[in-house]
Amino acid sequence: MVGWTARHWRFLVLVTIITIGYFLFNENGIPQVLLRKRTIQLEDGSTRSLSESSKLLLKSRGVNFFDITGIFDNKEQIPKKHSVYPATIVNKGLITELVSLIDMQSVHADIATLSSFYSRYYNSKHGLRSSDWLFDRIASKIRTSDFSDRVVCSKFSHSWKQYSVIVTFKGPNYGKPDDKITIFGSHIDSTNLLFPRYISSPGADDSASAVATVLEVISRILSSSLDLKNTIEFHFYSAEEGGLLGSQDIFQDYYQRNVPVMAMINFDQIGYSQSTPLHIGVVEDYTSKSLNDYIKYMITEVCSINFVETKCGYACSDSGSADKFGFPSALVIEDEYTKINRFVHSPLDTIDRLNFDLILEFVKLGIGCVVELGSF
């Protein structure tokens, strides 16, 4: 610009920085996005209007909640659907074959990649990139499989940056009311509850361990001769750490469209344990008793370790969203809830703390449940 000196340019830059800062930060230097009001719902049914920063503070104190901002207000509790599950295993040979092909090096590599993102915070560029990586990883697996004409990998977008990923293995009754859909879930995002945008959150256990486990289950099914009678879906949820935001969006949509979900089996924090012997935690509260009984039966049939019953409270993982909208849900975790990984939500949730012998057992469980419920 003719006539402008270095002094003029410095002044313009300063004004620009101040203007941007006015809109991005408050007078105390806190990002405005953390001050926007959100509506949360607590276990007693009461609601509160909180800023994002206050919401994170509440979570850091161990208080779980649903963030119901933008979710329809249903004054009455939605009735729970009831499903019947197989009484015995009928595909033991196929399950044994697929279990023998589990690639734990691939599981380790996937956890390493996911935990290498600075953070997977759902409203950040890192969170978006982690969803992009996951989507591309799955799409590549599908393209090279014999299931490519029957499997769809899709993005479920939300009002924040990170999207959820849904993988659908279509059964013969897909799209019909008499389909019996089983969903296997895990969440993509990670967060640091202090400053989610600025402090790292590798989230190796919470919950890259679960995402990688479900990815390996997908890989084994893609390489199998499984003849599906029912549709199987694999969900990778965005924004679990923000109050089950992504899974609420999805299960609200399924409820409104009357999608025939037979079961939702959720994996969350499945890679850390200091217990001897190892065991799989089956969460008994805010879940389906009949589905839990089936999960416990499958653990005794296909895993090399036993289960322990535990409770984790209201809205503690994405299975809570399925339960909220009336779908039968189950949640499996790494140990009794009182003994789970205390390094989560911090830079210390790293891959070197994980127990891959434990993770292997969850992969076995996932394979067994897919084979049996998919052919039931």
PDB file of C-alpha atoms in Angstrom, residues 190-366:
ATOM      1  CA  SER A 190      -9.882 -38.014  24.008  1.00  0.00           C
ATOM      2  CA  THR A 191      -9.615 -34.988  26.220  1.00  0.00           C
ATOM      3  CA  ASN A 192      -7.534 -33.284  28.850  1.00  0.00           C
ATOM      4  CA  LEU A 193     -10.009 -31.975  31.396  1.00  0.00           C
ATOM      5  CA  LEU A 194      -7.799 -29.062  32.415  1.00  0.00           C
ATOM      6  CA  PHE A 195      -7.234 -27.323  29.061  1.00  0.00           C
ATOM      7  CA  PRO A 196      -8.519 -29.628  26.302  1.00  0.00           C
ATOM      8  CA  ARG A 197      -7.259 -27.459  23.448  1.00  0.00           C
ATOM      9  CA  TYR A 198      -3.796 -26.812  24.778  1.00  0.00           C
ATOM     10  CA  ILE A 199      -2.560 -29.793  26.821  1.00  0.00           C
ATOM     11  CA  SER A 200      -1.917 -33.154  25.193  1.00  0.00           C
ATOM     12  CA  SER A 201      -4.296 -36.049  25.621  1.00  0.00           C
ATOM     13  CA  PRO A 202      -2.958 -39.219  23.978  1.00  0.00           C
ATOM     14  CA  GLY A 203      -5.911 -41.266  25.239  1.00  0.00           C
ATOM     15  CA  ALA A 204      -4.204 -44.629  24.697  1.00  0.00           C
ATOM     16  CA  ASP A 205      -6.496 -46.419  27.132  1.00  0.00           C
ATOM     17  CA  ASP A 206      -9.401 -43.954  26.922  1.00  0.00           C
ATOM     18  CA  SER A 207     -10.207 -45.033  24.375  1.00  0.00           C
ATOM     19  CA  ALA A 208      -7.759 -45.836  21.600  1.00  0.00           C
ATOM     20  CA  SER A 209      -7.589 -49.310  23.158  1.00  0.00           C
ATOM     21  CA  ALA A 210     -11.280 -49.859  22.401  1.00  0.00           C
ATOM     22  CA  VAL A 211     -11.157 -48.305  18.924  1.00  0.00           C
ATOM     23  CA  ALA A 212      -8.222 -50.532  17.942  1.00  0.00           C
ATOM     24  CA  THR A 213      -9.998 -53.574  19.380  1.00  0.00           C
ATOM     25  CA  VAL A 214     -13.115 -52.925  17.324  1.00  0.00           C
ATOM     26  CA  LEU A 215     -10.941 -52.270  14.258  1.00  0.00           C
ATOM     27  CA  GLU A 216      -9.348 -55.695  14.655  1.00  0.00           C
ATOM     28  CA  VAL A 217     -12.773 -57.314  14.993  1.00  0.00           C
ATOM     29  CA  ILE A 218     -13.764 -55.622  11.721  1.00  0.00           C
ATOM     30  CA  SER A 219     -10.588 -56.923  10.068  1.00  0.00           C
ATOM     31  CA  ARG A 220     -11.239 -60.508  11.146  1.00  0.00           C
ATOM     32  CA  ILE A 221     -14.861 -60.409   9.949  1.00  0.00           C
ATOM     33  CA  LEU A 222     -13.794 -58.923   6.606  1.00  0.00           C
ATOM     34  CA  SER A 223     -11.401 -61.854   6.164  1.00  0.00           C
ATOM     35  CA  SER A 224     -13.998 -64.475   7.138  1.00  0.00           C
ATOM     36  CA  SER A 225     -16.622 -66.592   5.425  1.00  0.00           C
ATOM     37  CA  LEU A 226     -19.318 -65.431   7.844  1.00  0.00           C
ATOM     38  CA  ASP A 227     -22.807 -65.600   6.344  1.00  0.00           C
ATOM     39  CA  LEU A 228     -24.687 -62.798   8.066  1.00  0.00           C
ATOM     40  CA  LYS A 229     -28.386 -63.206   8.817  1.00  0.00           C
ATOM     41  CA  ASN A 230     -28.566 -59.935  10.739  1.00  0.00           C
ATOM     42  CA  THR A 231     -27.036 -56.520  10.183  1.00  0.00           C
ATOM     43  CA  ILE A 232     -23.939 -55.688  12.222  1.00  0.00           C
ATOM     44  CA  GLU A 233     -22.829 -52.095  12.815  1.00  0.00           C
ATOM     45  CA  PHE A 234     -19.620 -50.750  14.288  1.00  0.00           C
ATOM     46  CA  HIS A 235     -19.867 -47.248  15.747  1.00  0.00           C
ATOM     47  CA  PHE A 236     -16.962 -44.958  16.549  1.00  0.00           C
ATOM     48  CA  TYR A 237     -18.431 -42.049  18.485  1.00  0.00           C
ATOM     49  CA  SER A 238     -17.275 -38.474  18.577  1.00  0.00           C
ATOM     50  CA  ALA A 239     -17.459 -36.351  21.735  1.00  0.00           C
ATOM     51  CA  GLU A 240     -18.054 -39.020  24.372  1.00  0.00           C
ATOM     52  CA  GLU A 241     -15.936 -36.969  26.756  1.00  0.00           C
ATOM     53  CA  GLY A 242     -18.181 -33.945  26.245  1.00  0.00           C
ATOM     54  CA  GLY A 243     -21.244 -35.632  27.732  1.00  0.00           C
ATOM     55  CA  LEU A 244     -21.986 -38.481  25.291  1.00  0.00           C
ATOM     56  CA  LEU A 245     -22.733 -35.954  22.565  1.00  0.00           C
ATOM     57  CA  GLY A 246     -22.014 -38.044  19.473  1.00  0.00           C
ATOM     58  CA  SER A 247     -23.775 -41.198  20.617  1.00  0.00           C
ATOM     59  CA  GLN A 248     -26.818 -39.183  21.725  1.00  0.00           C
ATOM     60  CA  ASP A 249     -27.080 -37.662  18.250  1.00  0.00           C
ATOM     61  CA  ILE A 250     -26.941 -41.113  16.684  1.00  0.00           C
ATOM     62  CA  PHE A 251     -29.325 -42.920  19.034  1.00  0.00           C
ATOM     63  CA  GLN A 252     -31.801 -40.054  18.921  1.00  0.00           C
ATOM     64  CA  ASP A 253     -31.763 -40.465  15.137  1.00  0.00           C
ATOM     65  CA  TYR A 254     -32.208 -44.253  15.444  1.00  0.00           C
ATOM     66  CA  TYR A 255     -35.068 -43.795  17.913  1.00  0.00           C
ATOM     67  CA  GLN A 256     -36.850 -41.331  15.664  1.00  0.00           C
ATOM     68  CA  ARG A 257     -36.437 -43.657  12.654  1.00  0.00           C
ATOM     69  CA  ASN A 258     -37.397 -46.748  14.698  1.00  0.00           C
ATOM     70  CA  VAL A 259     -34.211 -48.596  13.729  1.00  0.00           C
ATOM     71  CA  PRO A 260     -34.526 -52.248  14.929  1.00  0.00           C
ATOM     72  CA  VAL A 261     -31.539 -52.499  17.286  1.00  0.00           C
ATOM     73  CA  MET A 262     -31.267 -55.882  19.040  1.00  0.00           C
ATOM     74  CA  ALA A 263     -28.150 -55.036  21.051  1.00  0.00           C
ATOM     75  CA  MET A 264     -25.539 -52.336  21.588  1.00  0.00           C
ATOM     76  CA  ILE A 265     -22.267 -53.628  23.056  1.00  0.00           C
ATOM     77  CA  ASN A 266     -19.907 -50.857  24.087  1.00  0.00           C
ATOM     78  CA  PHE A 267     -16.147 -51.102  24.660  1.00  0.00           C
ATOM     79  CA  ASP A 268     -14.498 -48.331  26.693  1.00  0.00           C
ATOM     80  CA  GLN A 269     -11.156 -48.258  28.525  1.00  0.00           C
ATOM     81  CA  ILE A 270     -10.190 -51.881  28.018  1.00  0.00           C
ATOM     82  CA  GLY A 271      -6.395 -51.837  28.096  1.00  0.00           C
ATOM     83  CA  TYR A 272      -5.172 -51.170  31.639  1.00  0.00           C
ATOM     84  CA  SER A 273      -5.219 -53.386  34.699  1.00  0.00           C
ATOM     85  CA  GLN A 274      -3.134 -53.933  37.807  1.00  0.00           C
ATOM     86  CA  SER A 275      -5.283 -56.873  38.910  1.00  0.00           C
ATOM     87  CA  THR A 276      -4.168 -60.486  39.178  1.00  0.00           C
ATOM     88  CA  PRO A 277      -5.764 -62.414  37.605  1.00  0.00           C
ATOM     89  CA  LEU A 278      -7.028 -60.276  34.740  1.00  0.00           C
ATOM     90  CA  HIS A 279     -10.762 -60.096  34.119  1.00  0.00           C
ATOM     91  CA  ILE A 280     -13.347 -58.270  32.031  1.00  0.00           C
ATOM     92  CA  GLY A 281     -15.585 -55.802  33.830  1.00  0.00           C
ATOM     93  CA  VAL A 282     -19.273 -56.143  32.930  1.00  0.00           C
ATOM     94  CA  VAL A 283     -21.159 -53.006  33.940  1.00  0.00           C
ATOM     95  CA  GLU A 284     -24.488 -53.809  35.582  1.00  0.00           C
ATOM     96  CA  ASP A 285     -26.116 -50.375  35.920  1.00  0.00           C
ATOM     97  CA  TYR A 286     -27.858 -48.460  33.111  1.00  0.00           C
ATOM     98  CA  THR A 287     -27.532 -51.535  30.913  1.00  0.00           C
ATOM     99  CA  SER A 288     -29.707 -54.487  29.863  1.00  0.00           C
ATOM    100  CA  LYS A 289     -29.728 -57.471  32.239  1.00  0.00           C
ATOM    101  CA  SER A 290     -30.486 -60.004  29.508  1.00  0.00           C
ATOM    102  CA  LEU A 291     -27.704 -58.644  27.296  1.00  0.00           C
ATOM    103  CA  ASN A 292     -25.299 -58.596  30.252  1.00  0.00           C
ATOM    104  CA  ASP A 293     -26.127 -62.239  30.957  1.00  0.00           C
ATOM    105  CA  TYR A 294     -25.357 -63.059  27.333  1.00  0.00           C
ATOM    106  CA  ILE A 295     -22.052 -61.158  27.465  1.00  0.00           C
ATOM    107  CA  LYS A 296     -21.031 -63.053  30.607  1.00  0.00           C
ATOM    108  CA  TYR A 297     -21.891 -66.350  28.917  1.00  0.00           C
ATOM    109  CA  MET A 298     -19.791 -65.422  25.882  1.00  0.00           C
ATOM    110  CA  ILE A 299     -16.831 -64.447  28.080  1.00  0.00           C
ATOM    111  CA  THR A 300     -16.861 -67.890  29.681  1.00  0.00           C
ATOM    112  CA  GLU A 301     -17.070 -69.547  26.251  1.00  0.00           C
ATOM    113  CA  VAL A 302     -14.545 -67.624  24.127  1.00  0.00           C
ATOM    114  CA  CYS A 303     -12.164 -65.828  26.517  1.00  0.00           C
ATOM    115  CA  SER A 304      -9.272 -67.123  28.606  1.00  0.00           C
ATOM    116  CA  ILE A 305     -10.167 -64.920  31.583  1.00  0.00           C
ATOM    117  CA  ASN A 306     -13.302 -64.499  33.661  1.00  0.00           C
ATOM    118  CA  PHE A 307     -15.601 -61.530  34.225  1.00  0.00           C
ATOM    119  CA  VAL A 308     -16.318 -59.353  37.220  1.00  0.00           C
ATOM    120  CA  GLU A 309     -19.578 -57.492  37.748  1.00  0.00           C
ATOM    121  CA  THR A 310     -19.246 -53.780  38.429  1.00  0.00           C
ATOM    122  CA  LYS A 311     -21.068 -50.450  38.252  1.00  0.00           C
ATOM    123  CA  CYS A 312     -19.922 -47.134  36.818  1.00  0.00           C
ATOM    124  CA  GLY A 313     -22.908 -44.833  37.377  1.00  0.00           C
ATOM    125  CA  TYR A 314     -25.037 -42.544  35.266  1.00  0.00           C
ATOM    126  CA  ALA A 315     -23.937 -41.547  31.750  1.00  0.00           C
ATOM    127  CA  CYS A 316     -20.481 -43.059  32.207  1.00  0.00           C
ATOM    128  CA  SER A 317     -20.068 -44.149  28.564  1.00  0.00           C
ATOM    129  CA  ASP A 318     -21.868 -44.276  25.212  1.00  0.00           C
ATOM    130  CA  SER A 319     -23.896 -47.331  26.218  1.00  0.00           C
ATOM    131  CA  GLY A 320     -25.805 -44.818  28.342  1.00  0.00           C
ATOM    132  CA  SER A 321     -27.070 -43.091  25.201  1.00  0.00           C
ATOM    133  CA  ALA A 322     -28.412 -46.364  23.791  1.00  0.00           C
ATOM    134  CA  ASP A 323     -30.100 -47.094  27.122  1.00  0.00           C
ATOM    135  CA  LYS A 324     -31.522 -43.571  27.286  1.00  0.00           C
ATOM    136  CA  PHE A 325     -33.278 -44.056  23.954  1.00  0.00           C
ATOM    137  CA  GLY A 326     -34.630 -47.477  24.877  1.00  0.00           C
ATOM    138  CA  PHE A 327     -32.148 -49.783  23.140  1.00  0.00           C
ATOM    139  CA  PRO A 328     -30.658 -52.825  24.954  1.00  0.00           C
ATOM    140  CA  SER A 329     -27.066 -51.959  25.821  1.00  0.00           C
ATOM    141  CA  ALA A 330     -24.031 -53.445  27.531  1.00  0.00           C
ATOM    142  CA  LEU A 331     -20.691 -51.985  28.586  1.00  0.00           C
ATOM    143  CA  VAL A 332     -17.444 -53.882  29.088  1.00  0.00           C
ATOM    144  CA  ILE A 333     -14.394 -52.286  30.708  1.00  0.00           C
ATOM    145  CA  GLU A 334     -10.902 -53.269  31.853  1.00  0.00           C
ATOM    146  CA  ASP A 335     -11.566 -54.007  35.524  1.00  0.00           C
ATOM    147  CA  GLU A 336     -13.866 -53.192  38.395  1.00  0.00           C
ATOM    148  CA  TYR A 337     -14.770 -49.534  38.012  1.00  0.00           C
ATOM    149  CA  THR A 338     -12.985 -48.591  41.230  1.00  0.00           C
ATOM    150  CA  LYS A 339      -9.734 -50.019  39.804  1.00  0.00           C
ATOM    151  CA  ILE A 340      -9.722 -48.510  36.322  1.00  0.00           C
ATOM    152  CA  ASN A 341      -6.905 -46.406  34.897  1.00  0.00           C
ATOM    153  CA  ARG A 342      -6.442 -43.152  36.828  1.00  0.00           C
ATOM    154  CA  PHE A 343      -4.069 -41.694  34.221  1.00  0.00           C
ATOM    155  CA  VAL A 344      -6.917 -40.993  31.781  1.00  0.00           C
ATOM    156  CA  HIS A 345      -7.760 -37.419  30.739  1.00  0.00           C
ATOM    157  CA  SER A 346      -4.104 -36.479  31.117  1.00  0.00           C
ATOM    158  CA  PRO A 347      -0.830 -36.595  29.150  1.00  0.00           C
ATOM    159  CA  LEU A 348       0.016 -39.782  31.091  1.00  0.00           C
ATOM    160  CA  ASP A 349      -2.566 -42.008  29.359  1.00  0.00           C
ATOM    161  CA  THR A 350       0.084 -43.572  27.134  1.00  0.00           C
ATOM    162  CA  ILE A 351       0.552 -46.844  25.272  1.00  0.00           C
ATOM    163  CA  ASP A 352       3.374 -48.088  27.508  1.00  0.00           C
ATOM    164  CA  ARG A 353       0.886 -48.486  30.373  1.00  0.00           C
ATOM    165  CA  LEU A 354      -1.369 -50.894  28.454  1.00  0.00           C
ATOM    166  CA  ASN A 355      -1.685 -54.640  28.916  1.00  0.00           C
ATOM    167  CA  PHE A 356      -2.034 -56.268  25.492  1.00  0.00           C
ATOM    168  CA  ASP A 357      -2.862 -59.676  26.966  1.00  0.00           C
ATOM    169  CA  LEU A 358      -5.988 -58.032  28.375  1.00  0.00           C
ATOM    170  CA  ILE A 359      -6.822 -56.274  25.110  1.00  0.00           C
ATOM    171  CA  LEU A 360      -6.560 -59.619  23.282  1.00  0.00           C
ATOM    172  CA  GLU A 361      -9.393 -60.993  25.417  1.00  0.00           C
ATOM    173  CA  PHE A 362     -11.670 -58.133  24.378  1.00  0.00           C
ATOM    174  CA  VAL A 363     -10.898 -58.813  20.714  1.00  0.00           C
ATOM    175  CA  LYS A 364     -11.902 -62.448  21.279  1.00  0.00           C
ATOM    176  CA  LEU A 365     -15.141 -61.340  22.924  1.00  0.00           C
ATOM    177  CA  GLY A 366     -15.937 -58.988  20.056  1.00  0.00           C
TER     178      GLY A 366
END
